[in-house]
């Protein structure tokens, strides 16, 4: 039955202490065969299943997740959303996502808490100014709402920022007002609930141990709940994608590293936008609960331990305290890590490969949350039609042999 | 925090070192005659195993010397450290602690969604 959320259902359920909301999705046992199997129950995977069922009429789909839904990077990120990337290919892809974000709560009838509070990217030196102004101009040519703000305009937006009395003074910033944040869990749960309603089997606590192929064709997946047959498999497993690819004999140009975030004790509202800085490597926003959400960098070596090193947090916190002296005495409540899949050109791979029926959506690295609906939408197209949508065609694996890289190291320099 | 035993200086905090990625990657002798695919493999593709990994480190805030290490990337345990002119240890010298390619080890992983 289609679940409707409204002010009426809120009031009604509050009268019974919110005990009667019911399950949001089924918990089925896997069937022997599916038309499409999605490996990875993060936002990108669940969204892909949703769009496959909704837009492409695929009936028999499973999403297989090794932990619980959103227990990967979808539930571990700092939720910054923006589309101010340098190259046309990226601007198209990321803004496709921002446009979908703008209607996602309505489309899924589930509150994404998408808050377009704007995103600032600070400049601290001459080179930053040149790089950022170039990116602002490129964005404007692509019809994006990015603009250059001088120091005083930055200070007006974020009065608590120390712009002058620090080692790397703030000289200005790029500002994208349509950027912002959303609720990470809601994305996974919203897509999961609506995909389930369309008949998608969501199978949690089930690890894919290997992808079975025969003569460069997929046959199915070996899982902890047995073998499941399928002639189309989409792998959307972030940090574990290359490990899974290897079981099918496919190599991907990815390196997996821990990326960390931390949140503070909740305080009254002090910052109503998102501020990021490449040069001193720090970014911060304030959640609706009042916690500061702070993103640190990646560890300097490959690892799947999902924790992250303390020296990395130290570096970030040092930069945060210098930029915002008012935060100096705050207590941090929680810290965690996620394993991100980093691609050589800091752009994702949404692509077919040499094995028929095997599709990859990976390489999102430190910054794929913002792209969730867009990525899922074009990946569903790629799987259904067995050819890329025009938006993701440039993000093919072939770019690592033909040299058409999409270098976004500038736009993705602060790891988020 | 990881302690790394520099073969020249002894045990030091990991923050004194920089990682150089996969070890034993050999530059092709004949770049001119390689296909784009093979050259792309050399430039962009590196192994990324969950488990036993051969890698390079440099003691950048110490003796500044490069060396190799074998590390279990699922636990961060360093299993062997050796100089660049020493022979690459055999994979069979090391025990993989994972039951499946993307499984979680009992000790050393922060993935509590899966570990029970
Ligand atoms: C600390 C941190 C901060 C970040 N901040 C931002 C940000 O501010 N903005 C932004 O845009 N991006 C950010 N990111 C990046 C973003 O979180 C990811 O790019 C995005 O969430 C990836 O989504 P996904 O669905 O592809 O992967 P995930 O959500 O990681 O989903 C992959 C799923 O695959 C499952 N899986 C793995 N192996 C297997 C297997 N063998 N069998 C079955 N299932 C398997 C995993 O358990 C996981 O749930 C951040 C990431 C981190 C870690
Ligand atoms: Zn040394």
XYZ file of C-alpha atoms and ligand atoms in Angstrom:
586
model
C 0.000 0.000 0.000
C 1.239 3.437 -0.836
C 2.350 5.276 2.274
C 1.251 8.874 2.422
C 2.901 11.335 4.710
C 1.051 14.524 5.547
C 0.273 16.805 8.440
C -2.826 14.638 9.014
C -0.848 11.400 9.286
C 1.612 13.123 11.626
C -1.135 14.213 14.003
C -2.926 10.870 13.811
C 0.218 8.880 14.608
C 1.296 11.210 17.382
C -1.966 10.346 19.179
C -0.786 6.730 19.448
C 2.754 7.694 20.550
C 4.075 7.054 17.026
C 3.802 3.295 17.625
C 1.685 2.534 14.569
C 3.615 3.876 11.596
C 4.193 0.387 10.187
C 7.195 -0.915 8.271
C 8.517 1.253 5.448
C 9.556 -1.685 3.272
C 9.286 -5.468 3.199
C 12.103 -7.759 4.240
C 11.886 -10.481 1.569
C 13.996 -13.572 1.069
C 15.890 -13.411 -2.207
C 14.295 -15.060 -5.230
C 16.322 -17.409 -7.437
C 16.398 -14.962 -10.321
C 16.068 -11.216 -10.992
C 16.086 -9.208 -14.212
C 18.396 -6.669 -12.586
C 20.477 -6.941 -9.413
C 21.878 -3.805 -7.799
C 24.782 -4.462 -5.437
C 24.923 -1.817 -2.704
C 22.020 -0.322 -0.751
C 23.255 3.242 -0.530
C 21.427 6.205 -2.012
C 22.823 5.655 -5.500
C 21.864 1.963 -5.553
C 18.382 2.400 -4.079
C 17.731 5.371 -6.355
C 18.817 3.319 -9.354
C 16.314 0.589 -8.443
C 13.583 3.190 -8.005
C 14.170 4.816 -11.403
C 14.537 1.405 -13.113
C 11.107 0.426 -11.806
C 9.437 3.793 -12.214
C 10.809 5.118 -15.523
C 11.938 1.980 -17.334
C 9.229 -0.472 -16.312
C 11.660 -3.116 -15.049
C 9.604 -5.405 -12.821
C 11.932 -7.908 -11.225
C 14.697 -6.023 -9.368
C 16.718 -6.714 -6.221
C 18.973 -4.430 -4.221
C 21.492 -6.423 -2.187
C 23.123 -4.739 0.785
C 25.760 -6.228 3.043
C 24.786 -4.209 6.131
C 21.666 -2.117 6.635
C 20.401 0.474 4.160
C 22.531 3.575 4.058
C 25.183 2.070 6.343
C 27.845 3.000 3.803
C 28.813 6.511 2.824
C 25.198 7.552 2.282
C 24.708 7.507 6.051
C 28.185 8.825 6.844
C 28.583 11.969 4.793
C 28.292 15.638 5.610
C 25.458 16.100 3.070
C 26.788 19.073 1.107
C 25.007 19.565 -2.189
C 26.196 21.856 -4.984
C 26.909 21.712 -8.709
C 29.663 24.320 -9.142
C 32.105 21.996 -10.932
C 34.477 23.252 -13.609
C 33.899 21.205 -16.749
C 30.712 21.098 -18.843
C 30.376 17.327 -18.362
C 30.397 17.674 -14.582
C 28.176 20.749 -14.483
C 25.595 18.803 -16.524
C 25.772 15.763 -14.266
C 25.795 17.513 -10.892
C 23.164 20.073 -11.856
C 20.935 17.301 -13.182
C 21.110 16.066 -9.589
C 20.446 19.460 -7.987
C 17.353 19.873 -10.182
C 16.082 16.463 -9.066
C 16.847 17.340 -5.417
C 14.642 20.389 -5.787
C 11.586 18.154 -6.333
C 12.632 14.967 -4.582
C 10.560 15.417 -1.411
C 7.492 15.770 -3.585
C 8.400 12.997 -5.992
C 8.917 10.522 -3.118
C 6.379 12.096 -0.742
C 9.066 11.916 1.901
C 10.813 14.886 3.456
C 14.430 15.118 2.261
C 14.889 18.208 4.433
C 16.652 19.684 1.400
C 17.761 23.100 2.538
C 19.161 25.411 -0.140
C 21.126 27.538 2.286
C 23.962 28.193 -0.153
C 27.554 26.981 -0.326
C 30.701 29.114 -0.064
C 34.135 28.059 -1.345
C 36.761 30.307 0.234
C 39.813 31.808 -1.472
C 42.900 32.369 0.700
C 45.591 33.370 -1.804
C 46.118 34.799 -5.307
C 46.040 31.375 -6.895
C 42.761 30.469 -5.161
C 41.223 33.716 -6.424
C 42.225 32.956 -10.013
C 41.120 29.339 -9.841
C 37.806 30.162 -8.194
C 37.012 33.084 -10.507
C 37.720 30.868 -13.498
C 35.350 28.272 -12.100
C 32.682 30.893 -11.390
C 32.901 32.043 -15.028
C 32.748 28.491 -16.344
C 29.712 27.842 -14.107
C 27.933 30.936 -15.378
C 28.503 29.865 -18.981
C 26.744 26.630 -18.003
C 23.815 28.565 -16.577
C 24.680 27.843 -12.942
C 23.969 30.349 -10.180
C 27.549 30.659 -8.916
C 28.982 34.099 -8.147
C 32.137 35.699 -6.763
C 31.871 37.413 -3.374
C 34.519 39.730 -1.987
C 35.721 39.514 1.599
C 33.126 41.915 2.998
C 30.277 40.069 1.337
C 31.582 36.820 2.844
C 31.763 38.455 6.246
C 28.170 39.674 5.864
C 26.994 36.128 5.218
C 29.104 34.549 7.975
C 29.764 37.156 10.676
C 31.522 34.639 12.975
C 34.285 34.067 10.435
C 37.764 35.371 11.188
C 38.735 36.753 7.787
C 41.885 38.763 8.580
C 43.705 37.674 11.671
C 44.956 34.282 10.525
C 47.784 32.700 8.599
C 45.782 32.336 5.375
C 43.388 35.309 5.348
C 40.039 35.044 3.589
C 40.156 37.057 0.361
C 36.782 36.172 -1.145
C 34.675 33.188 -2.120
C 32.579 31.484 -4.732
C 28.944 31.310 -3.675
C 26.231 29.020 -5.016
C 22.885 29.936 -3.414
C 21.102 26.823 -4.786
C 23.568 24.591 -2.958
C 22.892 23.366 0.551
C 22.335 20.234 2.588
C 19.784 17.421 2.872
C 19.047 14.635 5.311
C 21.217 11.633 4.369
C 19.028 8.883 5.892
C 15.911 10.290 4.270
C 17.439 9.805 0.835
C 18.100 6.112 1.418
C 14.779 5.525 3.168
C 12.686 7.534 0.713
C 14.054 5.732 -2.323
C 13.860 2.371 -0.525
C 10.221 2.823 0.467
C 9.074 3.901 -3.003
C 11.178 1.259 -4.770
C 9.672 -1.380 -2.472
C 6.179 -0.164 -3.363
C 7.072 -0.686 -7.024
C 7.999 -4.303 -6.257
C 11.763 -4.014 -5.770
C 13.121 -6.628 -3.328
C 15.440 -4.952 -0.832
C 17.678 -7.595 0.698
C 19.676 -6.409 3.698
C 22.391 -8.135 5.715
C 23.375 -10.091 2.633
C 26.899 -9.776 1.294
C 27.749 -10.334 -2.345
C 30.813 -12.562 -2.232
C 31.478 -12.669 -5.935
C 30.122 -11.911 -9.393
C 29.875 -14.967 -11.599
C 30.661 -14.576 -15.274
C 30.954 -16.925 -18.203
C 32.756 -15.942 -21.365
C 32.525 -12.185 -20.621
C 28.836 -12.348 -19.670
C 27.381 -12.039 -16.183
C 25.425 -14.978 -14.791
C 24.612 -13.837 -11.273
C 25.979 -13.175 -7.822
C 27.188 -15.503 -5.103
C 25.875 -14.168 -1.786
C 25.766 -15.135 1.875
C 22.153 -16.158 1.146
C 23.065 -18.330 -1.841
C 23.467 -17.877 -5.577
C 21.126 -15.449 -7.343
C 20.824 -15.435 -11.107
C 20.680 -12.305 -13.233
C 21.850 -11.173 -16.644
C 22.232 -7.532 -15.543
C 24.202 -6.473 -12.494
C 24.836 -2.900 -11.419
C 27.587 -2.484 -8.831
C 27.218 0.636 -6.669
C 29.327 -0.316 -3.667
C 31.519 2.801 -3.219
C 34.766 1.775 -1.447
C 34.175 -1.931 -2.165
C 33.409 -1.599 -5.870
C 36.903 -2.475 -7.046
C 36.989 -5.510 -4.746
C 33.719 -6.747 -6.275
C 34.890 -5.924 -9.809
C 37.975 -8.058 -9.232
C 35.743 -11.107 -8.594
C 34.499 -10.688 -12.178
C 38.030 -10.194 -13.494
C 37.501 -6.454 -14.071
C 40.046 -3.861 -12.968
C 38.957 -0.349 -12.031
C 41.178 2.718 -11.552
C 40.015 3.238 -7.954
C 41.774 3.556 -4.613
C 39.827 3.126 -1.361
C 40.542 5.374 1.584
C 38.908 6.336 4.873
C 37.283 9.771 4.990
C 36.165 11.211 8.307
C 33.623 13.594 9.720
C 32.774 14.798 13.197
C 29.911 16.632 14.900
C 29.858 18.895 17.911
C 27.457 19.287 20.783
C 24.351 21.197 19.639
C 24.303 24.987 20.002
C 22.009 27.851 18.975
C 22.118 28.765 15.265
C 25.404 30.515 14.407
C 25.998 29.662 10.780
C 23.206 29.468 8.210
C 25.150 28.472 5.122
C 27.817 25.907 4.201
C 31.438 27.074 4.161
C 34.268 25.107 2.581
C 37.934 25.857 2.172
C 40.308 23.925 -0.075
C 43.441 25.705 1.049
C 43.194 25.061 4.782
C 41.097 21.936 4.250
C 38.061 22.399 6.424
C 34.359 22.724 5.969
C 31.446 23.241 8.266
C 27.690 23.604 8.353
C 25.171 23.501 11.188
C 22.542 20.778 11.335
C 18.910 21.477 12.186
C 19.612 19.938 15.589
C 22.279 22.616 16.115
C 25.373 20.426 15.807
C 28.322 21.681 13.818
C 28.964 19.175 11.039
C 32.655 19.193 10.224
C 34.371 17.288 7.457
C 37.989 16.174 7.676
C 40.235 14.824 4.939
C 41.075 11.348 3.688
C 43.842 9.265 5.222
C 46.992 9.305 3.135
C 46.934 5.582 2.376
C 44.527 2.894 1.145
C 42.463 1.276 3.860
C 39.112 -0.399 4.485
C 39.133 0.005 8.260
C 36.349 2.625 8.235
C 37.802 4.736 11.056
C 40.434 7.261 9.944
C 43.532 8.683 11.600
C 43.615 11.267 14.384
C 46.260 13.427 12.717
C 43.708 14.103 9.964
C 41.096 15.329 12.440
C 43.685 17.415 14.228
C 44.567 19.226 11.005
C 40.928 19.974 10.242
C 40.026 21.100 13.726
C 43.044 23.401 13.778
C 41.827 25.100 10.590
C 38.237 25.328 11.865
C 39.282 26.963 15.121
C 41.432 29.492 13.296
C 38.627 30.392 10.890
C 35.979 30.450 13.629
C 37.602 31.312 16.973
C 34.127 31.132 18.572
C 34.212 27.318 18.112
C 37.445 26.996 20.098
C 35.833 25.811 23.314
C 33.210 23.505 21.841
C 33.084 19.801 22.544
C 32.951 17.255 19.772
C 30.400 14.481 20.271
C 31.046 11.909 17.587
C 33.580 11.020 14.929
C 33.344 8.366 12.227
C 34.769 7.296 8.892
C 33.558 5.951 5.575
C 35.511 4.194 2.824
C 35.535 6.316 -0.315
C 36.501 5.180 -3.816
C 38.859 7.722 -5.333
C 39.263 8.047 -9.078
C 42.414 9.537 -10.697
C 40.558 12.541 -12.175
C 38.247 13.112 -9.166
C 35.211 12.333 -11.343
C 32.918 9.306 -11.128
C 32.666 6.273 -13.410
C 29.119 5.472 -14.610
C 29.796 2.912 -17.236
C 29.517 -0.432 -18.927
C 32.615 -2.606 -19.094
C 34.082 -5.483 -21.105
C 31.756 -7.957 -19.386
C 28.263 -8.006 -20.902
C 25.566 -7.105 -18.391
C 27.972 -5.677 -15.824
C 27.604 -1.984 -15.011
C 29.506 0.227 -12.585
C 28.553 3.411 -10.785
C 31.533 4.312 -8.639
C 34.498 6.606 -8.175
C 32.344 9.186 -6.403
C 35.089 9.388 -3.845
C 34.644 12.119 -1.315
C 31.768 13.921 -3.021
C 28.970 11.768 -4.396
C 26.124 12.461 -1.981
C 25.170 15.636 -3.848
C 24.846 13.611 -7.042
C 22.634 10.836 -5.649
C 19.392 11.445 -7.602
C 21.155 12.436 -10.820
C 23.552 9.531 -10.700
C 20.784 7.022 -9.925
C 18.647 8.455 -12.701
C 21.260 8.155 -15.474
C 22.566 4.819 -14.170
C 19.046 3.355 -14.386
C 18.934 4.524 -18.010
C 22.351 2.956 -18.684
C 21.262 -0.427 -17.296
C 17.791 -0.447 -18.870
C 18.924 0.591 -22.358
C 22.363 -1.014 -22.190
C 23.806 2.328 -23.265
C 24.657 5.500 -21.374
C 22.363 8.493 -21.074
C 23.947 11.492 -22.800
C 24.702 13.012 -19.384
C 26.837 10.075 -18.214
C 28.358 9.097 -21.580
C 31.532 11.152 -20.843
C 31.946 9.296 -17.527
C 32.824 5.995 -19.215
C 35.732 3.763 -18.214
C 37.209 4.296 -21.664
C 38.396 7.769 -20.628
C 41.346 6.126 -18.876
C 42.652 4.871 -22.185
C 41.532 7.544 -24.648
C 42.661 10.345 -22.338
C 39.390 12.286 -22.135
C 39.756 12.806 -18.397
C 37.370 15.100 -16.534
C 39.750 16.693 -14.090
C 37.807 18.065 -11.145
C 40.629 18.183 -8.610
C 39.930 21.903 -8.183
C 36.200 21.577 -7.529
C 36.693 18.456 -5.406
C 39.830 19.523 -3.571
C 38.275 19.668 -0.137
C 37.284 16.104 0.571
C 33.541 16.099 1.035
C 47.179 5.505 14.999
C 49.621 3.265 13.166
C 53.236 2.808 14.117
C 55.510 2.198 11.168
C 58.929 0.686 11.578
C 61.233 2.608 9.262
C 64.029 0.165 8.288
C 66.534 2.964 8.966
C 65.142 4.807 12.029
C 62.922 2.309 13.782
C 59.321 2.669 14.953
C 57.703 6.065 14.377
C 54.179 7.530 14.195
C 52.528 7.156 10.778
C 52.108 10.943 10.524
C 55.888 11.178 9.947
C 55.504 9.159 6.744
C 53.916 9.648 3.336
C 52.430 6.820 1.375
C 53.567 6.182 -2.200
C 50.825 3.809 -3.299
C 51.271 0.325 -4.704
C 54.804 -1.059 -4.723
C 56.520 -3.031 -7.473
C 54.745 -1.250 -10.344
C 57.174 -1.445 -13.233
C 57.302 1.215 -15.942
C 56.827 -0.471 -19.327
C 60.056 -0.644 -21.332
C 58.366 0.192 -24.638
C 55.857 3.029 -24.040
C 55.932 4.032 -27.707
C 54.614 0.709 -28.924
C 52.022 0.168 -26.193
C 48.314 0.361 -26.981
C 46.375 3.237 -25.375
C 44.689 0.672 -23.161
C 47.949 -0.784 -21.862
C 49.475 2.657 -21.327
C 46.296 3.762 -19.507
C 46.625 0.679 -17.297
C 50.138 1.680 -16.336
C 49.289 5.330 -15.698
C 45.899 5.068 -13.961
C 45.278 1.538 -12.679
C 46.600 0.313 -9.343
C 45.636 -2.688 -7.272
C 43.209 -1.879 -4.480
C 42.777 -5.097 -2.504
C 40.957 -5.502 0.774
C 43.597 -7.537 2.562
C 47.264 -8.029 1.704
C 48.745 -5.011 -0.087
C 52.323 -4.257 -1.175
C 52.971 -0.559 -0.846
C 55.638 2.148 -0.695
C 56.280 4.581 2.124
C 58.721 7.438 2.516
C 59.898 8.682 5.907
C 59.294 12.290 4.853
C 59.686 13.854 8.302
C 62.643 11.654 9.197
C 65.419 10.099 7.131
C 63.516 10.822 3.873
C 64.234 7.314 2.581
C 61.781 5.192 0.613
C 60.988 1.606 1.593
C 58.309 -1.028 1.007
C 55.752 -2.571 3.317
C 53.154 -5.314 3.287
C 49.974 -4.220 5.047
C 46.569 -5.755 5.615
C 44.265 -2.969 4.383
C 41.292 -4.469 6.219
C 42.967 -4.024 9.632
C 45.878 -1.649 8.867
C 48.220 -4.174 10.461
C 51.692 -3.852 8.966
C 52.974 -7.356 8.319
C 56.423 -6.724 6.890
C 58.730 -3.800 6.188
C 61.597 -4.209 3.713
C 64.111 -2.081 1.838
C 63.566 -1.244 -1.818
C 66.460 -3.442 -2.922
C 65.131 -6.438 -1.004
C 63.100 -9.160 -2.658
C 59.326 -8.829 -2.618
C 58.000 -11.276 -0.016
C 55.754 -14.031 -1.278
C 51.983 -13.612 -0.900
C 51.850 -17.105 0.618
C 53.908 -15.798 3.584
C 50.835 -13.933 4.812
C 47.476 -15.048 6.088
C 44.411 -13.248 4.783
C 42.014 -12.721 7.665
C 38.917 -12.192 5.497
C 36.379 -14.924 4.808
C 35.063 -13.204 1.657
C 36.516 -10.490 -0.609
C 34.517 -7.643 0.920
C 33.952 -9.136 4.367
C 34.933 -7.460 7.622
C 37.682 -8.771 9.926
C 36.701 -9.463 13.528
C 39.289 -7.041 14.865
C 40.378 -3.819 13.218
C 37.290 -2.730 11.292
C 35.032 0.168 12.229
C 32.119 -1.193 10.181
C 29.710 -2.008 12.980
C 26.788 -2.304 10.548
C 28.184 -5.621 9.459
C 30.304 -6.877 12.349
C 28.150 -8.456 15.017
C 32.839 11.481 5.966
C 32.267 11.664 4.589
C 31.779 12.910 4.214
C 31.239 13.099 2.965
N 30.686 14.311 2.664
C 30.065 14.506 1.476
C 29.405 15.746 1.201
O 29.352 16.652 2.043
N 28.824 15.903 -0.011
C 28.851 14.928 -0.963
O 28.338 15.144 -2.051
N 29.449 13.718 -0.717
C 30.041 13.481 0.479
N 30.647 12.270 0.744
C 30.667 11.229 -0.291
C 29.341 10.486 -0.357
O 28.981 10.044 0.934
C 29.411 9.281 -1.283
O 30.012 9.614 -2.510
C 28.013 8.740 -1.583
O 27.237 8.692 -0.423
C 28.121 7.382 -2.203
O 26.853 6.782 -2.238
P 26.700 5.312 -2.745
O 25.279 4.968 -2.663
O 27.383 5.170 -4.056
O 27.614 4.467 -1.736
P 27.310 3.927 -0.227
O 26.300 4.736 0.473
O 28.626 3.742 0.396
O 26.635 2.543 -0.567
C 27.357 1.412 -0.977
C 26.809 0.237 -0.216
O 27.370 -0.955 -0.728
C 27.428 -1.883 0.324
N 28.340 -2.956 -0.029
C 29.693 -2.926 -0.107
N 30.166 -4.137 -0.440
C 29.090 -4.939 -0.592
C 28.935 -6.318 -0.929
N 29.995 -7.100 -1.172
N 27.688 -6.829 -0.987
C 26.595 -6.045 -0.721
N 26.681 -4.743 -0.400
C 27.922 -4.207 -0.343
C 27.890 -1.042 1.498
O 27.570 -1.652 2.732
C 27.157 0.262 1.271
O 25.976 0.376 2.017
C 31.208 12.034 2.011
C 31.702 10.781 2.381
C 32.208 10.582 3.670
C 32.706 9.210 4.042
Zn 63.534 6.806 8.596
